[in-house]
mmCIF file of C-alpha atoms and ligand atoms in Angstrom:
data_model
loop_
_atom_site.group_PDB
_atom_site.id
_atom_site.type_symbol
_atom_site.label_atom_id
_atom_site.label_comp_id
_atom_site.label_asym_id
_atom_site.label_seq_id
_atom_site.Cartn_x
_atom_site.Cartn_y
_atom_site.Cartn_z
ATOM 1 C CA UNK N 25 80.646 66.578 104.541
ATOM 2 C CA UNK N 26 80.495 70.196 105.854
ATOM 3 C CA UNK N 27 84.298 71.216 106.589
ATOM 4 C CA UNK N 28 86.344 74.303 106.528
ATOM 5 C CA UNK N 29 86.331 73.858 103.231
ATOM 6 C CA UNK N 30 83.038 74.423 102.508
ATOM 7 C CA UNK N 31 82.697 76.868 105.197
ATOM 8 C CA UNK N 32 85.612 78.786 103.359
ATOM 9 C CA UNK N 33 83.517 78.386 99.888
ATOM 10 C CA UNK N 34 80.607 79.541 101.178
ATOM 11 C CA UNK N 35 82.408 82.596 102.984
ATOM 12 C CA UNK N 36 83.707 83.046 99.511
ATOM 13 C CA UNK N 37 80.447 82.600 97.702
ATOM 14 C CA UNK N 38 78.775 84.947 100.417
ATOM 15 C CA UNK N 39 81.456 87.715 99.936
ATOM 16 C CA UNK N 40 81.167 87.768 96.407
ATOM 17 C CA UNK N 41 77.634 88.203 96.110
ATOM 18 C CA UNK N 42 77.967 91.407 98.434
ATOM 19 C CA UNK N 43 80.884 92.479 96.020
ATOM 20 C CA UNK N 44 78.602 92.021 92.975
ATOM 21 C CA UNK N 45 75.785 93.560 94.775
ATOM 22 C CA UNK N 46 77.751 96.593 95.619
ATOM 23 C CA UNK N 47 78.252 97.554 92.195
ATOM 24 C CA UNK N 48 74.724 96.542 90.481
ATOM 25 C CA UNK N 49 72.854 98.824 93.559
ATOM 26 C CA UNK N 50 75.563 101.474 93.305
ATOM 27 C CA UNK N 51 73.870 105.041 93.447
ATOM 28 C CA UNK N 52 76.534 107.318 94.027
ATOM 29 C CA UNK N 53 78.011 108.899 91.431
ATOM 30 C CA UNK N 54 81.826 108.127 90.451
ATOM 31 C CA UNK N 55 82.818 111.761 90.200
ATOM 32 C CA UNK N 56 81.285 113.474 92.644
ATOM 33 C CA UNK N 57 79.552 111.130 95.100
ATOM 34 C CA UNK N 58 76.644 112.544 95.236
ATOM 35 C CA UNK N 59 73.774 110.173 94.717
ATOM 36 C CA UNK N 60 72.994 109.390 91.092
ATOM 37 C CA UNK N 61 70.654 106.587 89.201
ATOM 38 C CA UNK N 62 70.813 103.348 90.009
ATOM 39 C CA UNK N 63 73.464 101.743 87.735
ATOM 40 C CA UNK N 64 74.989 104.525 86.472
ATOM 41 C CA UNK N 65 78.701 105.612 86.639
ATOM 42 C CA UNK N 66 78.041 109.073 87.251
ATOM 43 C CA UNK N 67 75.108 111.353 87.853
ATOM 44 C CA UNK N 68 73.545 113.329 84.956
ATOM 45 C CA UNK N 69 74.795 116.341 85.820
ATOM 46 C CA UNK N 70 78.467 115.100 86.007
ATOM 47 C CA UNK N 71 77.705 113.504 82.974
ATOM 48 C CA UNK N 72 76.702 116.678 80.944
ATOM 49 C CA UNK N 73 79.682 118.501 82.026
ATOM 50 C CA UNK N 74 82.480 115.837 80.744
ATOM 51 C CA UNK N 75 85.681 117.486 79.201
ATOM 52 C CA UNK N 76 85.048 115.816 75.709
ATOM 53 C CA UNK N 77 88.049 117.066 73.691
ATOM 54 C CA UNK N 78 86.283 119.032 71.008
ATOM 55 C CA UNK N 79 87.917 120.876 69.213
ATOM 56 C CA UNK N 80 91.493 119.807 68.796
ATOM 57 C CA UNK N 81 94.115 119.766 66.258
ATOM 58 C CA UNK N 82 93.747 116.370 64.518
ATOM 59 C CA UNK N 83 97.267 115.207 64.371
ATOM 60 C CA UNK N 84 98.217 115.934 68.085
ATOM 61 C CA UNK N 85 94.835 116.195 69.320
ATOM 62 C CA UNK N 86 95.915 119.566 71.345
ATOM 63 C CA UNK N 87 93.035 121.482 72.412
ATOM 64 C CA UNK N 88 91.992 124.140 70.408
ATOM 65 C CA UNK N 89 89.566 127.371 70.891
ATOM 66 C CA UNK N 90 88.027 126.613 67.387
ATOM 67 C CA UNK N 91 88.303 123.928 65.056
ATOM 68 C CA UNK N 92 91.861 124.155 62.518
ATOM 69 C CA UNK N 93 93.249 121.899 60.514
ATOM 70 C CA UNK N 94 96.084 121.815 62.127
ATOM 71 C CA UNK N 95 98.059 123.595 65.779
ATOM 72 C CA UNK N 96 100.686 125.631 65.101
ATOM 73 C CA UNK N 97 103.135 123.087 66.566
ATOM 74 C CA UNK N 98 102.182 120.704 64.015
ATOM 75 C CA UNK N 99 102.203 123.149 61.468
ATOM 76 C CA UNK N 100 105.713 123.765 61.903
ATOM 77 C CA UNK N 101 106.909 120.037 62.411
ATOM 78 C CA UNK N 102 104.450 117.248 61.490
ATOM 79 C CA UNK N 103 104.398 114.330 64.277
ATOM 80 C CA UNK N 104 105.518 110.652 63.342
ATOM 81 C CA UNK N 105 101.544 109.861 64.331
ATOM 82 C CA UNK N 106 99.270 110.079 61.162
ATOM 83 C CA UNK N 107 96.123 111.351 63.536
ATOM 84 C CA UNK N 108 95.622 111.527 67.197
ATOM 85 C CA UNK N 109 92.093 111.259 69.217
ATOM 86 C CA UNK N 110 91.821 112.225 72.657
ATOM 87 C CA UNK N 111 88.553 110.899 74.215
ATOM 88 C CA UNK N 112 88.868 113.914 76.930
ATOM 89 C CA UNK N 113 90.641 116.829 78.035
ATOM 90 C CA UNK N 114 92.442 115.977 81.636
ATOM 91 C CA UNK N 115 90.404 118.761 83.362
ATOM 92 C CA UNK N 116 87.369 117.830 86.194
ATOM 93 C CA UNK N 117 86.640 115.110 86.879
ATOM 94 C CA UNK N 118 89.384 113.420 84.479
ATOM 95 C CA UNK N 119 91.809 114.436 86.993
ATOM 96 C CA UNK N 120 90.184 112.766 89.729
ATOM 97 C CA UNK N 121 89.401 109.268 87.755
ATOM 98 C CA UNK N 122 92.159 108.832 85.809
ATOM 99 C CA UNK N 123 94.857 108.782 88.871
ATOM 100 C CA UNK N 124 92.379 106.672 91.005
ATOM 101 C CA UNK N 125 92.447 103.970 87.916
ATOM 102 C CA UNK N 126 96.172 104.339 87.537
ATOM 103 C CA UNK N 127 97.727 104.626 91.030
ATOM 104 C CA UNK N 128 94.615 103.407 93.020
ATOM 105 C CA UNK N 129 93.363 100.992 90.952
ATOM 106 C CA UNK N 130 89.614 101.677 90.988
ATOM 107 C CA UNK N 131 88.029 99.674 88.440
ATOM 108 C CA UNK N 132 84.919 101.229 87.903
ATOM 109 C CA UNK N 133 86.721 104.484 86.667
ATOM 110 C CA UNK N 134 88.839 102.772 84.632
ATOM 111 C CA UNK N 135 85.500 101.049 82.995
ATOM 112 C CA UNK N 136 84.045 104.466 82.730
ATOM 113 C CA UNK N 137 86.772 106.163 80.659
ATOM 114 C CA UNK N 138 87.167 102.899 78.248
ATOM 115 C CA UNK N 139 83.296 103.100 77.940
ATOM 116 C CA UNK N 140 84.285 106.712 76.720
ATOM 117 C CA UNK N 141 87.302 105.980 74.496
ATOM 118 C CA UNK N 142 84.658 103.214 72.916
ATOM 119 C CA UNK N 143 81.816 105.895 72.354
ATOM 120 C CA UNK N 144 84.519 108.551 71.007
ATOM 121 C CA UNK N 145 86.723 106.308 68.687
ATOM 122 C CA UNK N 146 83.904 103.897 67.324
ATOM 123 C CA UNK N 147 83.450 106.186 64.056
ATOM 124 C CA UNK N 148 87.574 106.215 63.383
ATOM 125 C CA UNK N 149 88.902 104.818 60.646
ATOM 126 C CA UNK N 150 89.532 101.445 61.531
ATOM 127 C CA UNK N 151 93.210 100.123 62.197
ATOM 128 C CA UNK N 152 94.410 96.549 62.045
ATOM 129 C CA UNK N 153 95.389 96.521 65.790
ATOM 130 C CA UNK N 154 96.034 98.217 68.804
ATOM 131 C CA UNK N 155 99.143 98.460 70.765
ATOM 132 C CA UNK N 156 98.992 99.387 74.019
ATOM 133 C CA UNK N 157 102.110 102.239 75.265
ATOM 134 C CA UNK N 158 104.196 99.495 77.463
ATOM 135 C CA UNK N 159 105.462 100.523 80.431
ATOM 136 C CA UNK N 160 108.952 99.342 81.492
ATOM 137 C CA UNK N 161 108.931 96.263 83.395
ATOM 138 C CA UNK N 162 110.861 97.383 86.162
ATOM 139 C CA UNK N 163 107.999 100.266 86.654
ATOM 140 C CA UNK N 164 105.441 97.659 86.053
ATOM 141 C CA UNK N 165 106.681 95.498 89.072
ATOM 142 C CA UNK N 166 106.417 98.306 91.141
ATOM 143 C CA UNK N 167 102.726 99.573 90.375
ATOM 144 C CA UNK N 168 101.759 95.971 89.471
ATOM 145 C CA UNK N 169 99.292 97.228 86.904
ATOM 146 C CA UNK N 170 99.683 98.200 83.193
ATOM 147 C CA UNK N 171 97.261 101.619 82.844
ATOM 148 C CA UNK N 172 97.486 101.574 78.580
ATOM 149 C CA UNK N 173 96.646 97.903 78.399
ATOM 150 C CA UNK N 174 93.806 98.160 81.054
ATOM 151 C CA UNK N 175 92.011 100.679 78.460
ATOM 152 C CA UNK N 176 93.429 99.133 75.873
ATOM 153 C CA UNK N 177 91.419 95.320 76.620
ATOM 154 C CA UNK N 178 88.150 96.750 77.175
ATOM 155 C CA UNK N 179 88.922 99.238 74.487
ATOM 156 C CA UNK N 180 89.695 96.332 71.766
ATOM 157 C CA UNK N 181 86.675 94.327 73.091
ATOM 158 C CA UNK N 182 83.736 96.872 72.289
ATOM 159 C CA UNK N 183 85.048 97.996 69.094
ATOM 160 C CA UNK N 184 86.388 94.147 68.157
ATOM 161 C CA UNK N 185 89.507 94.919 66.898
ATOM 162 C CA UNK N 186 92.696 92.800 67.589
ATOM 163 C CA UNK N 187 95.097 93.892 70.761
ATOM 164 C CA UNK N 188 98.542 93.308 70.529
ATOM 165 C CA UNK N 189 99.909 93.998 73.731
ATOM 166 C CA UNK N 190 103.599 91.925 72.890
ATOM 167 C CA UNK N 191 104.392 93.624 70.172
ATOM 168 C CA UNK N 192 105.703 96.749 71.330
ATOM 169 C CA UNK N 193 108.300 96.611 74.147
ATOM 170 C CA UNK N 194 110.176 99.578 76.479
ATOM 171 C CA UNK N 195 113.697 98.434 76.353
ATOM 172 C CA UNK N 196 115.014 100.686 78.205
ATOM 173 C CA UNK N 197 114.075 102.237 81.540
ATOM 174 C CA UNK N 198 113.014 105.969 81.579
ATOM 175 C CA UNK N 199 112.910 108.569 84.192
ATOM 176 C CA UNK N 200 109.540 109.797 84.643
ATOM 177 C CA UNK N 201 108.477 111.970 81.722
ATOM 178 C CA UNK N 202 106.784 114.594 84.320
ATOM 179 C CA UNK N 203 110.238 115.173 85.955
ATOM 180 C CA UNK N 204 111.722 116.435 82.740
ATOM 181 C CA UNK N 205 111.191 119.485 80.246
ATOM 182 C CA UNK N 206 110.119 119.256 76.914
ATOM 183 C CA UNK N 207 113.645 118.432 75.357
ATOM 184 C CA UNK N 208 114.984 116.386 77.866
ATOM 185 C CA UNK N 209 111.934 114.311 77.570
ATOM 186 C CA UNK N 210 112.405 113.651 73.961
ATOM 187 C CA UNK N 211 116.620 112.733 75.336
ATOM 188 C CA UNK N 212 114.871 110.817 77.660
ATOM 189 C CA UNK N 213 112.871 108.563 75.064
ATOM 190 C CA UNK N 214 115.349 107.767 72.280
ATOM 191 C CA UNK N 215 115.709 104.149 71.426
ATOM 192 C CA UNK N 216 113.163 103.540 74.703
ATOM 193 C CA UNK N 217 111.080 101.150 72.243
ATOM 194 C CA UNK N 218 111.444 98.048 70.646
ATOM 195 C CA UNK N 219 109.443 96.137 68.408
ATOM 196 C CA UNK N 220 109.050 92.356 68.665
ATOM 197 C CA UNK N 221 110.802 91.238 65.510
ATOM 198 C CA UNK N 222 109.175 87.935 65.621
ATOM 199 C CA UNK N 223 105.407 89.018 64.693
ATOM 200 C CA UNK N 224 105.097 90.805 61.586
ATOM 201 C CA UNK N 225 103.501 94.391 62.154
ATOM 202 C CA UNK N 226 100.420 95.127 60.494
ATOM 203 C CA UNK N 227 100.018 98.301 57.772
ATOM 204 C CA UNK N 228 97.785 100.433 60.276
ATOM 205 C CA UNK N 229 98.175 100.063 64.117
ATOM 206 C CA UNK N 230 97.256 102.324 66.931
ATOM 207 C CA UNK N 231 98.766 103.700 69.964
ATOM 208 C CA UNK N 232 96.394 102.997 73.423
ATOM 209 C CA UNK N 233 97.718 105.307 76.003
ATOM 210 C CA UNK N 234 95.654 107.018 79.129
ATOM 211 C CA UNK N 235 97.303 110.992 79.196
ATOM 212 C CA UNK N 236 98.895 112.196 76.565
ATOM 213 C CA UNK N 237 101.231 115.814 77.672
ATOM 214 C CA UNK N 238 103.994 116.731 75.503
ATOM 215 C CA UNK N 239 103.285 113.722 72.957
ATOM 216 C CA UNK N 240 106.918 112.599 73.409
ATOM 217 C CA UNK N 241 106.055 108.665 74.315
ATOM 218 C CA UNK N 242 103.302 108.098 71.353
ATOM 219 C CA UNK N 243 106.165 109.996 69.100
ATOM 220 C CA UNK N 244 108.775 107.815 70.274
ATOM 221 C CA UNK N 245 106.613 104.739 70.517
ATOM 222 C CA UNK N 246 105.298 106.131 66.733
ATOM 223 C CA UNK N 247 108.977 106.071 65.127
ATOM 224 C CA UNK N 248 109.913 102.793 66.580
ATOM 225 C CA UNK N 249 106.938 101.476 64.668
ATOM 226 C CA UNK N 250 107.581 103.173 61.614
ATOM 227 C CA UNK N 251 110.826 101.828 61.854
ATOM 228 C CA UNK N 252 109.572 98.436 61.880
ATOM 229 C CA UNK N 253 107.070 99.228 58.904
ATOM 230 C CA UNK N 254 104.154 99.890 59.978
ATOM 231 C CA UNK N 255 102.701 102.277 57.370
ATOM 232 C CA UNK N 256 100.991 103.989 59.261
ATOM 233 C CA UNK N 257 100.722 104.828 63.212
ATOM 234 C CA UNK N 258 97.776 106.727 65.065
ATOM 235 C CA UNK N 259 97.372 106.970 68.763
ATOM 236 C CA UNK N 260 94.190 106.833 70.749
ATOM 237 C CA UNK N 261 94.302 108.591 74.270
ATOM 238 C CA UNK N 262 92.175 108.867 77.527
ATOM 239 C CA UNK N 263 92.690 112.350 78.009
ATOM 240 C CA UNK N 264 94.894 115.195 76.503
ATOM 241 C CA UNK N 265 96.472 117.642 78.680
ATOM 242 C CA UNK N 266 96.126 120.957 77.343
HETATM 243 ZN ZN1 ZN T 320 78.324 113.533 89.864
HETATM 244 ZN ZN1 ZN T 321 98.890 119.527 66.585
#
């Protein structure tokens, strides 16, 4: 018997195929708006001008001017991470995208940049997991949405590696990394991490975080792992800021 039940359904059903519809007849481009191909995140020419992060220093995936074999930071103190990939440089239109997935939610640029941490990081030596960067509960109540394991999933899913997303946990709340300097973000970080005692880390894992700045989270992140014996730790980021 038609009710409002049924009525709601079919509201629901109705709804849903506009949703859907949206994004398969999307033209515009993500980046710039502008209209693009049909099905396509962004239009050809925002396309051909992505920041790719080529070249950068291998272990802390800082841009360089011309490939090295290591920065000058590194040189001087080695990292706890073995290697670390950037997918992109956080320059136009990474800055846009990257804050609309993490602050605004917009799931089709979140898609788009683990469609380009896929492409990037498919040739990489392969580790026995990922672990996304946690955020710390309290902060993860408040923005109701976990940026790392968001990239992380989809990230895990097109190059079929195991996610563990429990493994790693931030124990302790942290003041926002971008209101602090260099050394008082590494004060800031000290014990922040704790690894889940009851699952048994794997040799090789790898850190899934969206911007990597100073480094200061995957190093922290990278020693409590270490700590817990994983041999050895790499990170895989979004986007590096220069
Ligand atoms: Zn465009
Ligand atoms: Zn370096």
């Amino acid at each position: 018997m038609p009710g409002p039940v049924n009525l709601n359904g079919a509201a629901k059903v109705d709804g849903w195929w506009r949703r859907l519809g949206g994004v398969l007849c999307r033209a515009r481009c993500l980046a710039c708006g502008e209209p693009g191909r049909p099905g396509a995140d962004l239009c050809d020419a925002c396309l051909a001008a992505l920041p790719w992060n080529d070249p950068a220093c291998p272990r802390c995936a800082l841009p360089l001017p011309a490939p090295a074999p290591l920065c000058a930071a590194c040189r001087r103190r080695a990292p706890p991470l073995h290697a670390t990939h950037a997918a992109l440089r956080y320059a136009a239109p990474v800055d846009r995208l990257l804050p609309r997935f993490k602050f605004h939610r917009d799931l089709a640029a979140g898609r788009l940049l683990a469609e380009a941490m896929a492409g990037r990081f498919a040739a990489l030596p392969r580790p026995d997991a990922l672990l996304p960067v946690p955020l710390h509960l309290g902060r993860l109540r408040q923005r109701g949405y976990d940026q790392a394991l968001e990239l992380a999933r989809p990230l895990a899913g097109a190059l079929d590696l195991p996610l563990l997303p429990g493994a790693l946990r931030r124990v302790r709340a942290t003041r926002p990394q971008s209101e602090l300097d260099a050394t008082a973000r590494a004060r800031n970080l000290r014990d922040a991490f704790a690894v889940e005692a009851s699952q048994p880390l794997p040799a090789h894992v790898v850190l899934v975080d969206d911007v990597m700045t100073t480094g200061a989270t995957l190093c922290a992140a990278a020693r409590a792992l270490r700590r817990a014996g994983a041999r050895r730790v790499d990170a895989w980021v979004c986007a590096r800021v220069a």
